[in-house]
mmCIF file of C-alpha atoms in Angstrom:
data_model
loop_
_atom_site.group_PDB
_atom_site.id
_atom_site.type_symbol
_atom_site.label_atom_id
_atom_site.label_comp_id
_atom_site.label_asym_id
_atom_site.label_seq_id
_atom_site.Cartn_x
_atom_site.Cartn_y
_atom_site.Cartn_z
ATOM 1 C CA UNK A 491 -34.643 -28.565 7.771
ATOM 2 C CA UNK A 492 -34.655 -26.222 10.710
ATOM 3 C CA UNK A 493 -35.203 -26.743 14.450
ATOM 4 C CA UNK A 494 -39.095 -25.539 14.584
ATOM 5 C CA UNK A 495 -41.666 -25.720 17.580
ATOM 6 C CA UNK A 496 -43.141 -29.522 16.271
ATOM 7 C CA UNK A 497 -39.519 -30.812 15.422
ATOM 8 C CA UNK A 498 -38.548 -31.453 18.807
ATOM 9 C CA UNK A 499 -42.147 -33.184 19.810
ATOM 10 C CA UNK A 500 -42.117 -35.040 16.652
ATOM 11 C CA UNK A 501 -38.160 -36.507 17.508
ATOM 12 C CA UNK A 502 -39.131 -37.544 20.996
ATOM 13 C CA UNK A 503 -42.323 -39.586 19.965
ATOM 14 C CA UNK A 504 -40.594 -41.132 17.243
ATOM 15 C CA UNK A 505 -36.973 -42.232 19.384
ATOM 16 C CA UNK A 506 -39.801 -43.119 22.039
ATOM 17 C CA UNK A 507 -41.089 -45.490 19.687
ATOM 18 C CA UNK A 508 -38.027 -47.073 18.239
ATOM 19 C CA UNK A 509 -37.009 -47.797 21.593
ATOM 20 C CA UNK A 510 -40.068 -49.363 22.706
ATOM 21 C CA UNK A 511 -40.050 -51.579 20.110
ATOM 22 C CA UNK A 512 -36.021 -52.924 20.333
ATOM 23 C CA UNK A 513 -33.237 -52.633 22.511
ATOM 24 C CA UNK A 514 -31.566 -50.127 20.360
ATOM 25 C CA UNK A 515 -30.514 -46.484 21.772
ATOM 26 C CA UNK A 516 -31.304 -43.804 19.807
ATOM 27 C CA UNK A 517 -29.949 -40.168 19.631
ATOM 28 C CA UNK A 518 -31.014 -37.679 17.195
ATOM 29 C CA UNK A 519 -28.527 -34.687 17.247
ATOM 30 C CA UNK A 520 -28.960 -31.323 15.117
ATOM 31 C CA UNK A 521 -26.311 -29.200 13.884
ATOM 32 C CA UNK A 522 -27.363 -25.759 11.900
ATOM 33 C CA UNK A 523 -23.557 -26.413 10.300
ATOM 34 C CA UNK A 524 -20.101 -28.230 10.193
ATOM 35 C CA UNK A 525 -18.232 -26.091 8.127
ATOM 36 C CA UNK A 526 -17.614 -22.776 8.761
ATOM 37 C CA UNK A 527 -18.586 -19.754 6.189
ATOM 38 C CA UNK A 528 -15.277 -17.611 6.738
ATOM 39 C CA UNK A 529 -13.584 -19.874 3.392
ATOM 40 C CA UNK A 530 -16.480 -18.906 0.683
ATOM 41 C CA UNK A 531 -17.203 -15.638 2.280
ATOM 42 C CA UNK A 532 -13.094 -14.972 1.931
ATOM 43 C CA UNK A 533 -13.126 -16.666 -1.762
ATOM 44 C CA UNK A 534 -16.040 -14.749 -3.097
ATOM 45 C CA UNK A 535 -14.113 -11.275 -1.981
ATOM 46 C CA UNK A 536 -10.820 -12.382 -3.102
ATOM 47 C CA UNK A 537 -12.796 -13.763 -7.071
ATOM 48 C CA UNK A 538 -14.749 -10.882 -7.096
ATOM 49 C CA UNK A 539 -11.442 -8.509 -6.482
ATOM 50 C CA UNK A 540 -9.428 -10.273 -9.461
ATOM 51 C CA UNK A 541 -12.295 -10.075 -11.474
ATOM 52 C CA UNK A 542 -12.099 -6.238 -11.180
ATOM 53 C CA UNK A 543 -8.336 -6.073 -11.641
ATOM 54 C CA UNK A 544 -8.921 -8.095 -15.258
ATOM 55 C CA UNK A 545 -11.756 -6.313 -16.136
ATOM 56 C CA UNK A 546 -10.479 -2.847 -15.598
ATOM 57 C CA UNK A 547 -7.703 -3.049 -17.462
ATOM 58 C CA UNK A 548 -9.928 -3.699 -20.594
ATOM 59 C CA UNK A 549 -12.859 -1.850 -20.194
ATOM 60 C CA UNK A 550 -11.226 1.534 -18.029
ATOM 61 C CA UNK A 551 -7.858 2.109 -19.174
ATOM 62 C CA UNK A 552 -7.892 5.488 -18.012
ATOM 63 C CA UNK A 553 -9.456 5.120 -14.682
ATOM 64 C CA UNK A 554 -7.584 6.736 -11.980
ATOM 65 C CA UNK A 555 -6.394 4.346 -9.296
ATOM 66 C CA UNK A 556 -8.578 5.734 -6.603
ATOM 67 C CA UNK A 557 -11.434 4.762 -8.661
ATOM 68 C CA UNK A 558 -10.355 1.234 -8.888
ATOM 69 C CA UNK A 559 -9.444 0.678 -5.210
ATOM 70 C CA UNK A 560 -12.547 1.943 -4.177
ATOM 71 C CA UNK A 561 -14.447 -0.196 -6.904
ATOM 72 C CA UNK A 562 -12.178 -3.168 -5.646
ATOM 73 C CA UNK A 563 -13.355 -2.624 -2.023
ATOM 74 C CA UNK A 564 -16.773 -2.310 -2.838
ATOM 75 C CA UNK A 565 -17.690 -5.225 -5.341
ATOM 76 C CA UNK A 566 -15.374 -7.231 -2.501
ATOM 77 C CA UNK A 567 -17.317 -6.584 0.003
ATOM 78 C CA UNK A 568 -20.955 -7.246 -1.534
ATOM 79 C CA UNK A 569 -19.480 -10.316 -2.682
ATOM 80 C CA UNK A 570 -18.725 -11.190 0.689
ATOM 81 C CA UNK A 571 -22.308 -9.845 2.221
ATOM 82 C CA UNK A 572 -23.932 -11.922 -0.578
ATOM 83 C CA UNK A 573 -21.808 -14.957 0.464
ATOM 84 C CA UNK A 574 -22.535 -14.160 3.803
ATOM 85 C CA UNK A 575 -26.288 -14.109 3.659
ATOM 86 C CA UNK A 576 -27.063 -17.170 1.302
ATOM 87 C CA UNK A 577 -25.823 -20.681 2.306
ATOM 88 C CA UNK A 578 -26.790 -21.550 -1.097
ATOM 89 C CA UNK A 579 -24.054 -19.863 -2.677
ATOM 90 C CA UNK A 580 -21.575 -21.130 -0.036
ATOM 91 C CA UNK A 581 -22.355 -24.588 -0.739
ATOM 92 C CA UNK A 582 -20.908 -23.710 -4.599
ATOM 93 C CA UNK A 583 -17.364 -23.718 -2.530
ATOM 94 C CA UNK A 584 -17.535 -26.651 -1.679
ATOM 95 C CA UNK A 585 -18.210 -30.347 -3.023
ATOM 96 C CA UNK A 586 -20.579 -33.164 -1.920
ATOM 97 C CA UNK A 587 -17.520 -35.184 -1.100
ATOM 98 C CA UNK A 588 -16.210 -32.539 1.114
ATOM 99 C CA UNK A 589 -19.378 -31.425 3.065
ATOM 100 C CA UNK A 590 -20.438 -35.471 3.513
ATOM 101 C CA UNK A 591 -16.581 -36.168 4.733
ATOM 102 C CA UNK A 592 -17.222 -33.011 7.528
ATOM 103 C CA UNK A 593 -20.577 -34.199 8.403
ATOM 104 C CA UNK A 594 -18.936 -37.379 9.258
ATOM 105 C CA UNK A 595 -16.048 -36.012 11.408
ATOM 106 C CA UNK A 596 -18.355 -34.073 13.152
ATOM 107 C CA UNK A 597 -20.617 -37.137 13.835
ATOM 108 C CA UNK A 598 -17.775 -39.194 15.040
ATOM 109 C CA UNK A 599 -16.902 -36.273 17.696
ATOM 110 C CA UNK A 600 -20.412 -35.933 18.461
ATOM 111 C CA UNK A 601 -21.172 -39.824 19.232
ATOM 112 C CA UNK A 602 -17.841 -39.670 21.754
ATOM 113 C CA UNK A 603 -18.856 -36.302 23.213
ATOM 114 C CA UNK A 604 -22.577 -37.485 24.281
ATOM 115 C CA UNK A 605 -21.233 -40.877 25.418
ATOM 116 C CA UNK A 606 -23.692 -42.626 23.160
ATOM 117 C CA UNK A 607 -20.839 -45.388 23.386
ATOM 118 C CA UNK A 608 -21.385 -46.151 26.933
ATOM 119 C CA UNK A 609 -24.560 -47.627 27.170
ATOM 120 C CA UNK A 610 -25.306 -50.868 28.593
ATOM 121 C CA UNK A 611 -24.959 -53.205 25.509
ATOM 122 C CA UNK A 612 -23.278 -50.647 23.371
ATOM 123 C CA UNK A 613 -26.384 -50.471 21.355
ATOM 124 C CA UNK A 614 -26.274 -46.809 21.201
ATOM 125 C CA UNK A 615 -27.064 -45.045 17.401
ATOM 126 C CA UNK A 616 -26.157 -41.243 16.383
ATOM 127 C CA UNK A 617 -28.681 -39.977 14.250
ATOM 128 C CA UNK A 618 -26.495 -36.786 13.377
ATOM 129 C CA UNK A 619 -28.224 -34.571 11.208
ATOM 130 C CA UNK A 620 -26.165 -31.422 9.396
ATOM 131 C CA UNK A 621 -28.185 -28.439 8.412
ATOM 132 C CA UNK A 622 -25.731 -26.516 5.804
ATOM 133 C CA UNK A 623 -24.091 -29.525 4.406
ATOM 134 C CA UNK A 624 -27.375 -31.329 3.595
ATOM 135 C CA UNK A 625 -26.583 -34.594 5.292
ATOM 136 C CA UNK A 626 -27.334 -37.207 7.410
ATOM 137 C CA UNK A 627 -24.597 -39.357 9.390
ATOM 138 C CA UNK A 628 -25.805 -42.690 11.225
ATOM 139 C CA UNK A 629 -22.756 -43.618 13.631
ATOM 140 C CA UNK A 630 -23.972 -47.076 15.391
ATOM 141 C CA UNK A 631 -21.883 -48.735 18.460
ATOM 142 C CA UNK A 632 -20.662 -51.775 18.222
ATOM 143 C CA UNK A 633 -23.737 -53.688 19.375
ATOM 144 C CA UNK A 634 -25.869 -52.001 16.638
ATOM 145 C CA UNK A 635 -23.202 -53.226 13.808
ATOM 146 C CA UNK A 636 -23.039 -56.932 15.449
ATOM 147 C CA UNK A 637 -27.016 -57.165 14.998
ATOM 148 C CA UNK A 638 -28.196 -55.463 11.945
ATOM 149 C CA UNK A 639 -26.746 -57.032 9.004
ATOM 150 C CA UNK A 640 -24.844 -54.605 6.374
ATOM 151 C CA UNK A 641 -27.203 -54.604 3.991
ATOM 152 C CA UNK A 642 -29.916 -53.261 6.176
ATOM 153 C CA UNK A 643 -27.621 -50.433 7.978
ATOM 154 C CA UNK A 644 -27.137 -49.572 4.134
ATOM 155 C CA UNK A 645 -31.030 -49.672 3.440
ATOM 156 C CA UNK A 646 -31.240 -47.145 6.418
ATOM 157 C CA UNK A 647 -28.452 -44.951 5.500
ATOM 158 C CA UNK A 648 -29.868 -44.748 2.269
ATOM 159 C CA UNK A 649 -33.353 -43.545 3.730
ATOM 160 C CA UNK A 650 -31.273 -41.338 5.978
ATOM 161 C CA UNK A 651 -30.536 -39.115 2.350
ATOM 162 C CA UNK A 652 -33.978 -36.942 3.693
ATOM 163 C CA UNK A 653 -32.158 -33.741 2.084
ATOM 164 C CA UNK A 654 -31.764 -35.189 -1.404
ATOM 165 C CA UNK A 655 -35.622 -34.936 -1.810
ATOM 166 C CA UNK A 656 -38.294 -31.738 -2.023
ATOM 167 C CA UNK A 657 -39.764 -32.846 1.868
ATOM 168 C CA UNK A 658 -36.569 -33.220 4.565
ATOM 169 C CA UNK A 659 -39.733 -33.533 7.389
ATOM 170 C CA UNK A 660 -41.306 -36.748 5.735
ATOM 171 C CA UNK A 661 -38.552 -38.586 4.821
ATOM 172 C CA UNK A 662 -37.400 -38.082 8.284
ATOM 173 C CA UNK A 663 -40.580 -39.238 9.554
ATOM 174 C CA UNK A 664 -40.182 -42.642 6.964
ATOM 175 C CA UNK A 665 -36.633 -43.001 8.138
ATOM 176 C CA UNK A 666 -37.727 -43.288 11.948
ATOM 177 C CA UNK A 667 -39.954 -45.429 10.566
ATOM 178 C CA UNK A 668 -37.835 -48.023 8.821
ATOM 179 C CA UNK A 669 -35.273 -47.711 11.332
ATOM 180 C CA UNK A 670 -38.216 -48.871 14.237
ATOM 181 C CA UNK A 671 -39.322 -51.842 11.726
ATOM 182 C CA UNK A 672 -35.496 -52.999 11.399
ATOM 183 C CA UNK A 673 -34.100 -52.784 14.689
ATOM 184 C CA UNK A 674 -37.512 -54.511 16.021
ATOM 185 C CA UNK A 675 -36.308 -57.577 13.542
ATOM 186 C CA UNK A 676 -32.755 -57.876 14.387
ATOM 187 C CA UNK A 677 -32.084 -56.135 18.021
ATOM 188 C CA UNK A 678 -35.744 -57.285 20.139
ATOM 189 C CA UNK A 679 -36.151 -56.031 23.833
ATOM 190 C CA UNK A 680 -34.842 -57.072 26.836
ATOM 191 C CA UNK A 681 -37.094 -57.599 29.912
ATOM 192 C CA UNK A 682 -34.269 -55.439 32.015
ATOM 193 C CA UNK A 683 -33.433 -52.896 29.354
ATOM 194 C CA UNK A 684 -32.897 -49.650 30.836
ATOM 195 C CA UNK A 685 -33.326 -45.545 28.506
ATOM 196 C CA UNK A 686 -29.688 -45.225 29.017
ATOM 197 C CA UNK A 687 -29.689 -41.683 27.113
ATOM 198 C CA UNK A 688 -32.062 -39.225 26.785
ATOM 199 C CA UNK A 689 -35.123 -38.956 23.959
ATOM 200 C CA UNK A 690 -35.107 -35.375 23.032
ATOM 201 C CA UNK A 691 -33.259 -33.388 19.789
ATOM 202 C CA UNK A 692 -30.025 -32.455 21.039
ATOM 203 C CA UNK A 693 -28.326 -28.995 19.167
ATOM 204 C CA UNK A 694 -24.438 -29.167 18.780
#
């Protein structure tokens, strides 16, 4: 999922929602990614050039070591580009553990950095979205975990999962959904509640 045109319209009308429906404080942030490329990009070069130092050996015994740097340097670097270009192959560096475990520091950092904790009744909920590592963090304040009961937070984390499906947009669009339904149960609206943050997709 990338930040297009409608994304931004379609955030604010749903957190618009949510909130008129409970006394919950939602923030929907959007990073493109947590974890920098520079480690595959530098792995990729450094596989590719001891792949060429074992394969030479074997196959061009009598190549002249000119040849081989300069073959070195080369398949290096389009490793590297390659790496570079496609987040796809990136993501082979690392593992779901390790991308989920990122997202979540990052989250964390986030929900301190934007204040979300400093709302009124400390009902304040990061909806933290991470491009490149395909996940989706839900950091609630303490308000949030005193009134939705655990087994509904993990109902909603587990409709958070919007990249582990063929259609990011729509399971968004059911998550803000469920998320409205169960914080209209369990956190209802005050007469005096107050928009203590602001509706619209925030970029980190």
């Amino acid at each position: 999922m990338k930040r297009d045109p409608g994304l931004q319209g379609r955030v604010v009308a749903a957190v618009k929602s949510i909130e008129s429906d409970s006394s919950i404080e939602v923030v929907v942030s959007l990073s493109p990614r947590t974890i920098h490329s520079t480690v595959p990009v530098l792995a990729s070069a450094l596989a590719a050039c001891i792949i060429v130092l074992i394969i030479y050996p074997i196959l061009f015994a009598d190549a002249e070591p000119l040849t081989i740097t300069t073959d070195i340097f080369f398949v290096s670097a389009v490793a590297a580009l390659l790496t570079w270009s496609f987040p796809q192959l990136q993501r082979l560096f690392f593992s779901e553990r390790c991308m989920r475990n990122a997202a979540l520091a990052a989250a964390r950092a986030e929900f301190v950095r934007q204040g979300i904790h400093c709302t009124t009744r400390r009902t304040g909920l990061l909806v933290y979205l991470s491009v490149f590592e395909r996940q989706v963090v839900l950091v609630p304040d303490i308000g949030v975990k005193a009134m939705i009961p655990a087994e509904d937070m993990d109902r909603l984390e587990q409709a958070a999962a919007i990249y582990k499906t063929s259609d990011p947009d729509s399971r968004l669009t059911d998550f803000f959904e469920l998320l409205r339904q169960t914080a209209g149960r369990y956190m209802p609206r005050h007469d005096d509640d107050i928009n203590d943050l602001p509706d619209e997709l925030r970029c980190s």
